[in-house]
Coordinates of C-alpha atoms in Angstrom, one line a residue:
X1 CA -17.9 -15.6 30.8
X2 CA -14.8 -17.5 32.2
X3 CA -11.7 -18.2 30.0
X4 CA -8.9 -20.3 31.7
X5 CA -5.6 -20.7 30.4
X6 CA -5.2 -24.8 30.5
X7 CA -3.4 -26.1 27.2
X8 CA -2.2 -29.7 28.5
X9 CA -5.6 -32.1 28.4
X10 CA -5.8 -34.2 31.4
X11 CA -6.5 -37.3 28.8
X12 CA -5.1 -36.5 25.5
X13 CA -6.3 -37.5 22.2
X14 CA -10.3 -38.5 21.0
X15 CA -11.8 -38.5 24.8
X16 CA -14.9 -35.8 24.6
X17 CA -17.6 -35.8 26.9
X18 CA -15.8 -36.5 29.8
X19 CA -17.8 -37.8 33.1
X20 CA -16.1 -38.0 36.5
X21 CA -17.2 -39.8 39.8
X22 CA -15.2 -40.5 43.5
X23 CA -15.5 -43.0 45.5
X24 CA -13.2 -42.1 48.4
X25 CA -9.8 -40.9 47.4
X26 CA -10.3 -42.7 44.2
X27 CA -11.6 -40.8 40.7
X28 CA -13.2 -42.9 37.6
X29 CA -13.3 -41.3 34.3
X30 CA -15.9 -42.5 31.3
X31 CA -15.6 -40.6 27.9
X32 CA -17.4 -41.5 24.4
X33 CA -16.3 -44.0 22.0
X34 CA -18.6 -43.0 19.0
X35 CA -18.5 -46.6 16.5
X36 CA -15.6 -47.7 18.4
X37 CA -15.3 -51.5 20.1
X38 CA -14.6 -51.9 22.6
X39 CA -16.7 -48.7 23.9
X40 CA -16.6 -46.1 26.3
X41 CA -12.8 -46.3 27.7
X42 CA -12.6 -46.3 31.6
X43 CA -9.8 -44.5 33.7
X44 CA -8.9 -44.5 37.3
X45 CA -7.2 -41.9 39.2
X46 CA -5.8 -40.8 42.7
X47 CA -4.3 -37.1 41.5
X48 CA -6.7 -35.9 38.5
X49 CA -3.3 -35.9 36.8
X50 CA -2.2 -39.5 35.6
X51 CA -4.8 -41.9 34.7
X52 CA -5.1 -45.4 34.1
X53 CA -7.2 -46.8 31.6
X54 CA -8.5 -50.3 33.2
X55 CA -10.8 -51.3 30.3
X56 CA -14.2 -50.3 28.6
X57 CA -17.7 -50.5 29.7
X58 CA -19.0 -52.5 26.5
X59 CA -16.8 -55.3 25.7
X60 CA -19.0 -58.0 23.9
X61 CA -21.3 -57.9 21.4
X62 CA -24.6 -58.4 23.2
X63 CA -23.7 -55.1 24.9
X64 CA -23.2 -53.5 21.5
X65 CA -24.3 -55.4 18.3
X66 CA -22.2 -54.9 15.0
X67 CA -22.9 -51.9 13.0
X68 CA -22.0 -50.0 9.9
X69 CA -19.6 -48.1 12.0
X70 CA -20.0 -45.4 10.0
X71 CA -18.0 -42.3 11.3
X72 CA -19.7 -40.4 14.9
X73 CA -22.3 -42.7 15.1
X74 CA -23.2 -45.3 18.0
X75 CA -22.1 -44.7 21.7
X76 CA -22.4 -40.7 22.7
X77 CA -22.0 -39.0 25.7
X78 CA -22.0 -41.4 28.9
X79 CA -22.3 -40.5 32.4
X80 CA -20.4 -42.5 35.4
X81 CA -22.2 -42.9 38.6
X82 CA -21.1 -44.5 42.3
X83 CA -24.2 -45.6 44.7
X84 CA -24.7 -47.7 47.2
X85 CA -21.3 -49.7 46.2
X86 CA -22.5 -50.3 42.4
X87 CA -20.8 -48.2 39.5
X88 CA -23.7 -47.1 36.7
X89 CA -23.1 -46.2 33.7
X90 CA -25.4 -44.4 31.4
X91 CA -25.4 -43.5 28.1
X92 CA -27.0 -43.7 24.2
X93 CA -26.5 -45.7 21.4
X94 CA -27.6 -43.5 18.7
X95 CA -28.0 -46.4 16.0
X96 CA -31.6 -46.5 15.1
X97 CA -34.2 -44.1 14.4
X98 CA -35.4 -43.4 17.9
X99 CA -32.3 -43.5 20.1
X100 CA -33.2 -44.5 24.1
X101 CA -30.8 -44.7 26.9
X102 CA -29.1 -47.7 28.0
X103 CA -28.3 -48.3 31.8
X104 CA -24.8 -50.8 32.2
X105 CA -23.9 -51.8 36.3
X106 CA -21.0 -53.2 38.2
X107 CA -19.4 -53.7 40.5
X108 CA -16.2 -52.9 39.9
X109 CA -15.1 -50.1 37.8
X110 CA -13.1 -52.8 35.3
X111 CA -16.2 -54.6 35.1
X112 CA -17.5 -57.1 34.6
X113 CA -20.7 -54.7 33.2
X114 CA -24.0 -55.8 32.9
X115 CA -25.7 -56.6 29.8
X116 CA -27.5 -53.1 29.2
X117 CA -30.7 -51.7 30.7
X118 CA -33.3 -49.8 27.7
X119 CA -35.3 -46.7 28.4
X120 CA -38.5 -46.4 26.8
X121 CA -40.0 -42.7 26.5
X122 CA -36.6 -41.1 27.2
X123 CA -35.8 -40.7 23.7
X124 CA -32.8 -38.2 23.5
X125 CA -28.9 -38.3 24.3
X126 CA -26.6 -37.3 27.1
X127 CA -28.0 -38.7 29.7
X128 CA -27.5 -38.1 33.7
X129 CA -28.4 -40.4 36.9
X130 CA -28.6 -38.9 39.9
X131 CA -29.8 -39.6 43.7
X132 CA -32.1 -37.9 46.2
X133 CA -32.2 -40.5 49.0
X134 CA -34.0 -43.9 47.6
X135 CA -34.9 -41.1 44.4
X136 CA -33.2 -41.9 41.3
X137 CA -34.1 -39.3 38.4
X138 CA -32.5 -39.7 34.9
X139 CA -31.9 -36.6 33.1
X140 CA -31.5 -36.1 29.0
X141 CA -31.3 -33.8 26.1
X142 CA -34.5 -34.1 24.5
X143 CA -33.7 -33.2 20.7
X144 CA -35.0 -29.7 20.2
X145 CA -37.2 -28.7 22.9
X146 CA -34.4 -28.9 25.8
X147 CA -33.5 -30.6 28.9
X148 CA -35.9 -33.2 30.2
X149 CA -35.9 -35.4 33.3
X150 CA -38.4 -38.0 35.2
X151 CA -37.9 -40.5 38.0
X152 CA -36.6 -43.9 37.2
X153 CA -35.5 -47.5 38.6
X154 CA -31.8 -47.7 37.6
X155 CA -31.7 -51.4 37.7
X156 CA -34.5 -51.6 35.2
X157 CA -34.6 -48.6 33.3
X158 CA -37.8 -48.0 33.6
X159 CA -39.3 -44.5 33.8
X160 CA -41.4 -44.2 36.8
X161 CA -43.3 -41.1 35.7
X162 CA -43.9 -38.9 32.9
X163 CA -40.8 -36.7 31.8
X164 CA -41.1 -33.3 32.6
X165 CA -39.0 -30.0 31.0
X166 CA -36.5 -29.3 33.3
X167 CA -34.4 -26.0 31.8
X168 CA -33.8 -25.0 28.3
X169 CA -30.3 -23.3 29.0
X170 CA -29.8 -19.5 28.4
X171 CA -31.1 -19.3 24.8
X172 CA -27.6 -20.4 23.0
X173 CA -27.9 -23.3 20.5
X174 CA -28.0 -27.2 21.5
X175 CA -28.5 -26.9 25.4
X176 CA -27.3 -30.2 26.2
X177 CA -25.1 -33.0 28.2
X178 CA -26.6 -32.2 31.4
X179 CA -25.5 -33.6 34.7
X180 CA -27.0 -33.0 38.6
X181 CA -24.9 -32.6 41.9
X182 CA -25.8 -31.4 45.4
X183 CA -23.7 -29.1 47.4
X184 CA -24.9 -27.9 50.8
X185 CA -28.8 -27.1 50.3
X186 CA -28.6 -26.3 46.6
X187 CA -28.9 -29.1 43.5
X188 CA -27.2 -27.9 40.8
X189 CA -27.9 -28.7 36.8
X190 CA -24.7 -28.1 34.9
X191 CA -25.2 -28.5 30.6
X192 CA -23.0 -27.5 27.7
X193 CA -24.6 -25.0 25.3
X194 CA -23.2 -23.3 22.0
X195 CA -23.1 -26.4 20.0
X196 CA -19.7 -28.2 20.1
X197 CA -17.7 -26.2 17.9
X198 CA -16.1 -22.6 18.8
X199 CA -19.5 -21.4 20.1
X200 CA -19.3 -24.5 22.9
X201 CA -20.0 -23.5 26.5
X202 CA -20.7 -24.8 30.0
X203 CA -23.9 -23.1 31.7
X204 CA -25.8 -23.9 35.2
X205 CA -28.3 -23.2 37.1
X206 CA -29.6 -24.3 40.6
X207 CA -33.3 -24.9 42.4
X208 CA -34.1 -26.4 45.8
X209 CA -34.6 -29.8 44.9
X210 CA -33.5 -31.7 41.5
X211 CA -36.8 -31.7 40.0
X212 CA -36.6 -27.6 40.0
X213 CA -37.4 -25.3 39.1
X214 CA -34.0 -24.0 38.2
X215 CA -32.6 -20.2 38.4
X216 CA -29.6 -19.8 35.9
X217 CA -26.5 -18.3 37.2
X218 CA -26.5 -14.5 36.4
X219 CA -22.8 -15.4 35.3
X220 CA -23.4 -18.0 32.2
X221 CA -21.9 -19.0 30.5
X222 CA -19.8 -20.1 33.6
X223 CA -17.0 -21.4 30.8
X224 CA -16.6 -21.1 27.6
X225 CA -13.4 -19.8 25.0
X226 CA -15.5 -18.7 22.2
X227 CA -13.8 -15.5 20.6
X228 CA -10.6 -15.9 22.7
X229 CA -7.2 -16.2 21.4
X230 CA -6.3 -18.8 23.8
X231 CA -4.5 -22.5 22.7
X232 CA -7.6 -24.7 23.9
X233 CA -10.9 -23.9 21.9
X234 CA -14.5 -25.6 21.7
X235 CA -14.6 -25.8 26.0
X236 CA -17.6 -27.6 27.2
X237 CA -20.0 -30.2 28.3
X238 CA -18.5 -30.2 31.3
X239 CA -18.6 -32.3 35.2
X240 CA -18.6 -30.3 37.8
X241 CA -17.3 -32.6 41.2
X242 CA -16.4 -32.6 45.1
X243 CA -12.6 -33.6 45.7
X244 CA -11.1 -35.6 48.1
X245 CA -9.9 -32.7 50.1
X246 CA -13.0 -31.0 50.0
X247 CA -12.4 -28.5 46.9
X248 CA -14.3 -28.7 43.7
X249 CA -12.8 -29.3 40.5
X250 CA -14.3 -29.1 36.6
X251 CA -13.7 -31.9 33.8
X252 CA -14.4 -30.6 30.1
X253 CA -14.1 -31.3 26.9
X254 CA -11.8 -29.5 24.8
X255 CA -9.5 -29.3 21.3
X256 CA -6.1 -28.0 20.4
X257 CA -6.9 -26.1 16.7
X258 CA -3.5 -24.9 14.5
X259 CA -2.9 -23.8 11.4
X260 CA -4.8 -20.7 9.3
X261 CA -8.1 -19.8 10.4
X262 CA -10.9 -21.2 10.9
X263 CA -7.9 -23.6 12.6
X264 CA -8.1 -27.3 12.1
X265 CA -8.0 -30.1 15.2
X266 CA -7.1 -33.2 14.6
X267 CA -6.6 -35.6 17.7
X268 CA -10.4 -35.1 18.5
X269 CA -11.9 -33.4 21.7
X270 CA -10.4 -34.1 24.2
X271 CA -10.1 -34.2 28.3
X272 CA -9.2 -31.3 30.4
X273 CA -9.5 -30.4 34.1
X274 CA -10.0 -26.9 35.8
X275 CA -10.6 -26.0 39.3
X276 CA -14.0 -24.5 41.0
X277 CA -14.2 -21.6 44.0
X278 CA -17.8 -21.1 45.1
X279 CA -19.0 -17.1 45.2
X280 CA -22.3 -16.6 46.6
X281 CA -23.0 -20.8 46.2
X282 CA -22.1 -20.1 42.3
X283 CA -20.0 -22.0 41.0
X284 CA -16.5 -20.0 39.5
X285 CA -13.7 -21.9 37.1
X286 CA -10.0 -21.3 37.8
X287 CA -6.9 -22.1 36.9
X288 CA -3.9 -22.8 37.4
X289 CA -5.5 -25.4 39.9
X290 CA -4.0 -28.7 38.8
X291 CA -0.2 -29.0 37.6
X292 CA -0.8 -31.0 34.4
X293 CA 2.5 -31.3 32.3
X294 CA 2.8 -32.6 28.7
X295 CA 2.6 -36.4 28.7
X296 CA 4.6 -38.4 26.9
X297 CA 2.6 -41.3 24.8
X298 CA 4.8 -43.2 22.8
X299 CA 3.7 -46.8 22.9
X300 CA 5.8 -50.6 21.5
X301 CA 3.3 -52.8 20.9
X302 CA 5.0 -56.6 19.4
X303 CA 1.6 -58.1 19.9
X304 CA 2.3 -61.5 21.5
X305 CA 0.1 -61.1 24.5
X306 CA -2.4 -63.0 25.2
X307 CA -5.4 -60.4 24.2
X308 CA -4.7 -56.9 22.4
X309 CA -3.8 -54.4 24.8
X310 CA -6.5 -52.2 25.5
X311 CA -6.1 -49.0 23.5
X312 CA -6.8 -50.6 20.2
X313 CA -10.3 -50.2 18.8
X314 CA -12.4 -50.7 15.6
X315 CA -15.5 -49.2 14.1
X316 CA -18.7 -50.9 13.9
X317 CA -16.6 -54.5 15.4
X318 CA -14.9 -55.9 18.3
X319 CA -11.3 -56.3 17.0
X320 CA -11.0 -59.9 18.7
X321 CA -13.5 -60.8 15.4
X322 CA -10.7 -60.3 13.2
X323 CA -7.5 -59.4 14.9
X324 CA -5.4 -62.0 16.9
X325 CA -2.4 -61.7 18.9
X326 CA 0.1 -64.5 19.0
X327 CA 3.6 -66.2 19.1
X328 CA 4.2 -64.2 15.3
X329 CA 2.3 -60.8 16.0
X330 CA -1.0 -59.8 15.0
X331 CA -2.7 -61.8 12.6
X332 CA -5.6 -59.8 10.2
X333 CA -7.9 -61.9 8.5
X334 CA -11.5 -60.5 7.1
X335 CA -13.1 -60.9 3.6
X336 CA -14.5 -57.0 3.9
X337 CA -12.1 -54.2 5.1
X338 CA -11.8 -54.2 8.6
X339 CA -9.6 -51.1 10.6
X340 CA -7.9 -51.7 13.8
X341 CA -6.2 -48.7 15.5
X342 CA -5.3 -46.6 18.4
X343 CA -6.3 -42.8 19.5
X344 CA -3.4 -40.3 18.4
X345 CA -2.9 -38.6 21.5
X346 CA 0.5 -36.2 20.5
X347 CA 1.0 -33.1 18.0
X348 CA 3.6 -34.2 17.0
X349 CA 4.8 -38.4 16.3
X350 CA 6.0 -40.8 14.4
X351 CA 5.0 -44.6 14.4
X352 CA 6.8 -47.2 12.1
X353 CA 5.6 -50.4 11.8
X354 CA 6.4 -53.8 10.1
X355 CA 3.9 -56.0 8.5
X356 CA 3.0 -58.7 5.6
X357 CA 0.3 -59.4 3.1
X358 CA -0.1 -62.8 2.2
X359 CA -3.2 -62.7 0.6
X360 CA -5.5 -59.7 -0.4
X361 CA -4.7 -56.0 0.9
X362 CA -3.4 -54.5 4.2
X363 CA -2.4 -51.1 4.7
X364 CA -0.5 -49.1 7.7
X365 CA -3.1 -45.7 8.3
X366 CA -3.8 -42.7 9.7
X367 CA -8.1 -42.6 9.8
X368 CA -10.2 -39.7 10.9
X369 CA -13.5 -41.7 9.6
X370 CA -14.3 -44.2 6.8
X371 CA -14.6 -41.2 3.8
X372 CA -10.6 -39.7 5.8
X373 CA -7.4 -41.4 5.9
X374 CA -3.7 -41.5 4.6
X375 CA -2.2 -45.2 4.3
X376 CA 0.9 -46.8 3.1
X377 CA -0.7 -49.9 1.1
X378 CA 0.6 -52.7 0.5
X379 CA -0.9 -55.4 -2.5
X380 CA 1.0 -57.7 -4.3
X381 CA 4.3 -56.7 -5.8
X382 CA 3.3 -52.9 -4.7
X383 CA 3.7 -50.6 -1.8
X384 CA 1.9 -47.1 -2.3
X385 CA 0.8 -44.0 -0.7
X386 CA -2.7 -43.4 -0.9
X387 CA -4.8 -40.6 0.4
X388 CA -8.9 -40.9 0.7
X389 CA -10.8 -37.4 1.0
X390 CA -14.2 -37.8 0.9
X391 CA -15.4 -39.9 -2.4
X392 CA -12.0 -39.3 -4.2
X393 CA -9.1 -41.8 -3.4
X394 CA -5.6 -40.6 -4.5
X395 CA -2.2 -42.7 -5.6
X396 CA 1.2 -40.5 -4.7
X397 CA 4.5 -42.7 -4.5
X398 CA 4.9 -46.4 -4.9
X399 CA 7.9 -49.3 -4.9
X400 CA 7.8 -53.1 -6.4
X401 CA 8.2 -55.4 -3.8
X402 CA 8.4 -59.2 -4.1
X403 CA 4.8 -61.0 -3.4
X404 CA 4.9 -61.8 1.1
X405 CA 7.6 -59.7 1.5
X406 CA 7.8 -58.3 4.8
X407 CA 8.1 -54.1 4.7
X408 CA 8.7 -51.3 7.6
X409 CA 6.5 -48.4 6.9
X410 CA 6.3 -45.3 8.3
X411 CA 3.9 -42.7 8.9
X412 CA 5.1 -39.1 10.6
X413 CA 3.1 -36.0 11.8
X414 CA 5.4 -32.5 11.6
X415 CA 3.4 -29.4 12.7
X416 CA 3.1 -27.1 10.0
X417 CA 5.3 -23.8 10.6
X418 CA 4.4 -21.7 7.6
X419 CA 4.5 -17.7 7.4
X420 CA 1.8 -15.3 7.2
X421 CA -0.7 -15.7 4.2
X422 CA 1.3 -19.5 3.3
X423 CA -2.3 -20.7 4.7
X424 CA -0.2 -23.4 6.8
X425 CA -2.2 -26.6 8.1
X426 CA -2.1 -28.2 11.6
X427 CA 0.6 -30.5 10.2
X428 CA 2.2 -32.6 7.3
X429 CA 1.7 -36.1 7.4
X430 CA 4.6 -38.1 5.8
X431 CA 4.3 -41.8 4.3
X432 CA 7.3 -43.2 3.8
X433 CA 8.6 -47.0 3.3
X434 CA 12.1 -48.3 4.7
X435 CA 14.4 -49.9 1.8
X436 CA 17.9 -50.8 1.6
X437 CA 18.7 -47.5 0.7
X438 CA 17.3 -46.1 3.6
X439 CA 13.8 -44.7 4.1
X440 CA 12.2 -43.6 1.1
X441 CA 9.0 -40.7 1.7
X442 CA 6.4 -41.9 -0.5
X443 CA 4.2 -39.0 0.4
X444 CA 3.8 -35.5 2.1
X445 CA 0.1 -35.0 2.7
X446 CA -1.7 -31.6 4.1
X447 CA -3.0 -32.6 7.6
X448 CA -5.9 -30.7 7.3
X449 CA -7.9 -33.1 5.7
X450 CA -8.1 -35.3 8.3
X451 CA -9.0 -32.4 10.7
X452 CA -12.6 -32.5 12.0
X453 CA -12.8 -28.8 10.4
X454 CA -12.7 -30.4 7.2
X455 CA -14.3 -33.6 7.7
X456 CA -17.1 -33.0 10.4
X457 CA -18.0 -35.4 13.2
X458 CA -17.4 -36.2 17.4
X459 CA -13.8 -38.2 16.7
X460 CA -9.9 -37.8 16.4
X461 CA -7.4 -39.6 14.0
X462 CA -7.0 -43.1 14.8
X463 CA -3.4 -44.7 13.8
X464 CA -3.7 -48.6 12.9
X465 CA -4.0 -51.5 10.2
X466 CA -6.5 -52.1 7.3
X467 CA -7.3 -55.3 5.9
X468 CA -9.2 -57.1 3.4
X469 CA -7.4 -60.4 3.2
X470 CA -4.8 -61.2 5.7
X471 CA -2.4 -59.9 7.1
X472 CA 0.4 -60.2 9.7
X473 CA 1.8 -57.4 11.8
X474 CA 4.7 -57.9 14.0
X475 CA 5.6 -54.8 15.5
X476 CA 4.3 -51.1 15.8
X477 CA 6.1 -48.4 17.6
X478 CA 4.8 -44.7 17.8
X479 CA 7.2 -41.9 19.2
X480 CA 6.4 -38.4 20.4
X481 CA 8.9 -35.8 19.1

């Protein structure tokens, strides 16, 4: 069982299940979205270390209808394919009792993507496409019995034979997020085992052909960080891929846990990258192989393009539906509460923002999922710190404003430095609201709630706006420390 010591993600913040293809000297990365619009975010590289997020596979509605968008539901773990000069992108909406997988094409990587291709008999998620000549086999997690595969036309989604059982894993809990390369005479099936959570782990195995049969590696798990005192914890479901230069390199999902144990993460899983050496046609992870160095995200965002810029995202809607950028900022109108924000991607930030409630309610917030967020409020003649754990939503500090005004919040995120046995948490969030006195802290909130520890689920902290009414933002600036 391999441990590496990487503890800068290659894509920071909520990006799990990360999927990597090449197309010459050029990489493409797709990750999960979960109930975010638009959904699954697309990145290009040329160094595996800074990448460029060019836009989303679903980006209209008749891709991905409205939903609840209740918390680590719809779009799960996608897989990013290059063949014969068309990108495919596969993946599963889970929304509906039976979830199939749903085929999207194009041409170019920043789309535009076809309207989605529907499996039927593949029932499942995490699926894989992969090509043997004119062959094209998908490749799923079938929900309790294993891995499953058949033959099927990628430009129509349908199966062209009966699925068969491919491999079931080593025996470890949830064998799944499988995905099929070739190197030299061998194909290789690489899945994630464990479960998601500490016990997560990469496994693989290899057979002559990619129908099988497949021969585990004597070594699995081939990755995995349960039990280890390292930074980066819950390594797995993992994308094993040729470089440009001819070496190999692994993408995996990961998360950055603090505080007292069990440890709490809070920014999601999210997107690291380890290199591959190949003993005896296994394959080995190493590292140091890729010189990633902290990133810095901090983001101004005055709204007056001409479209939002593409890291904001809501849950269960396209934000175009009711958020608008313009000459004045970004205008919120919606007669139900609506959340627009963007992936936390630091440990350590703080983001102010100014806005205005004409009518109704709005609110600057920090949201893990719809039951897990801190916001600064604003109704009426009030400002006020709220927290919402679960079904019990909390008042802490307030000021009287007049009616319209205009206010600068603030919300900050200060890792939590306690001693032995003070049971510190990953951080302290602070709400606070800027006066003419000066800024005045509203609130100091234990991070931990909005830690995936405590609230469960596939997603990171968001940072955005709420609305039931209308609203007008004009600015929103978020700093790393």
């Amino acid at each position: 069982m391999t441990a590496v010591e990487v503890s800068e993600p290659a894509v920071a913040g909520f990006h799990p299940d990360p999927t990597i293809c090449r197309v010459g000297d050029t990489y493409y990365l797709a990750n999960s979205s979960f109930e975010y619009r638009p959904g699954v975010p697309l990145r290009v590289s040329t160094d595996l270390l800074h990448w460029d997020l060019v836009g989303h596979a679903f980006t209209r509605t008749s891709q991905l209808p409205d939903s609840e968008g209740l918390g680590s539901t719809g779009i799960f773990a996608p897989t990013l394919r290059h063949h014969d000069g068309v990108f495919y992108l596969v993946t599963t909406n889970v929304v509906g009792e039976a979830p199939e997988q749903v085929i999207l094409r194009a041409e170019s990587i920043a789309g535009p993507w076809s309207e989605p291709s529907v499996t039927q008999g593949a029932v499942g998620i995490d699926p894989d496409l992969c090509w043997d000549g004119d062959e094209c086999y998908l490749t799923w997690c079938e929900l309790g019995v294993g891995i499953s595969q058949a033959r099927i036309d990628p430009d129509t989604a349908q199966l062209q034979e009966e699925p068969r059982r491919l491999w079931s894993g080593t025996g470890l809990a949830h064998p799944e997020g499988p995905h099929i390369f070739k190197r030299g005479s061998w194909w290789y099936l690489v899945i994630a085992e464990g479960g998601t959570e500490r016990g997560h782990s990469v496994s693989v195995a290899r057979g002559v052909s990619p129908t099988g049969p497949f021969e585990g590696c004597p070594a699995n798990p081939i990755l995995s960080h349960r039990s280890r005192a390292v930074a980066v914890q819950n390594t797995g479901h993992a994308d094993i891929f040729e470089k440009a230069d001819g070496d190999w390199a692994i993408t995996f999902l990961g998360t950055r846990p603090r505080g007292v144990s069990p440890g709490f993460h809070v920014n999601g899983r999210e997107t690291f990258l380890a290199g591959i050496e190949w003993h005896d046609d296994w394959p080995v992870v190493i590292d140091p192989r890729h010189e990633i160095v902290a990133t810095d995200h901090s983001f101004l965002d005055d709204f007056r393009g001409d479209r939002l810029h593409a890291r904001w995202a809501s849950p269960g809607v396209f934000p175009e539906t009711f958020a608008q950028t313009g000459a004045h900022g970004l205008r919120l109108a919606s007669d139900v509460v609506r959340f627009v924000g963007a992936r936390v991607q630091d440990l350590e930030w703080t983001s102010t923002a100014t806005l205005a409630v004409s009518e109704g309610w709005g609110a600057f917030a920090l949201r893990l999922d719809e039951a897990h967020m801190y916001a600064v409020e604003v109704e009426g003649e009030r400002v006020v710190a709220t927290s919402v754990i679960g079904e019990v939503r909390t008042e802490h500090g307030s000021i009287v404003i007049a009616p319209g005004q205009e206010v600068t919040v603030t919300i900050a995120a200060v890792p939590d430095h306690g001693q032995f046995l003070a049971r510190p948490g990953p951080d302290t969030i602070t709400l606070a609201v800027h006066t003419d006195e000066g800024e005045q802290v509203l609130a100091r909130l234990d991070g931990r709630y909005l830690s995936t520890e405590v609230a469960g689920g596939f997603t990171g902290r968001m940072l955005g706006f709420a609305v039931r009414g209308e609203a007008m933002v004009t600015t929103i600036a978020c700093t790393a420390r």
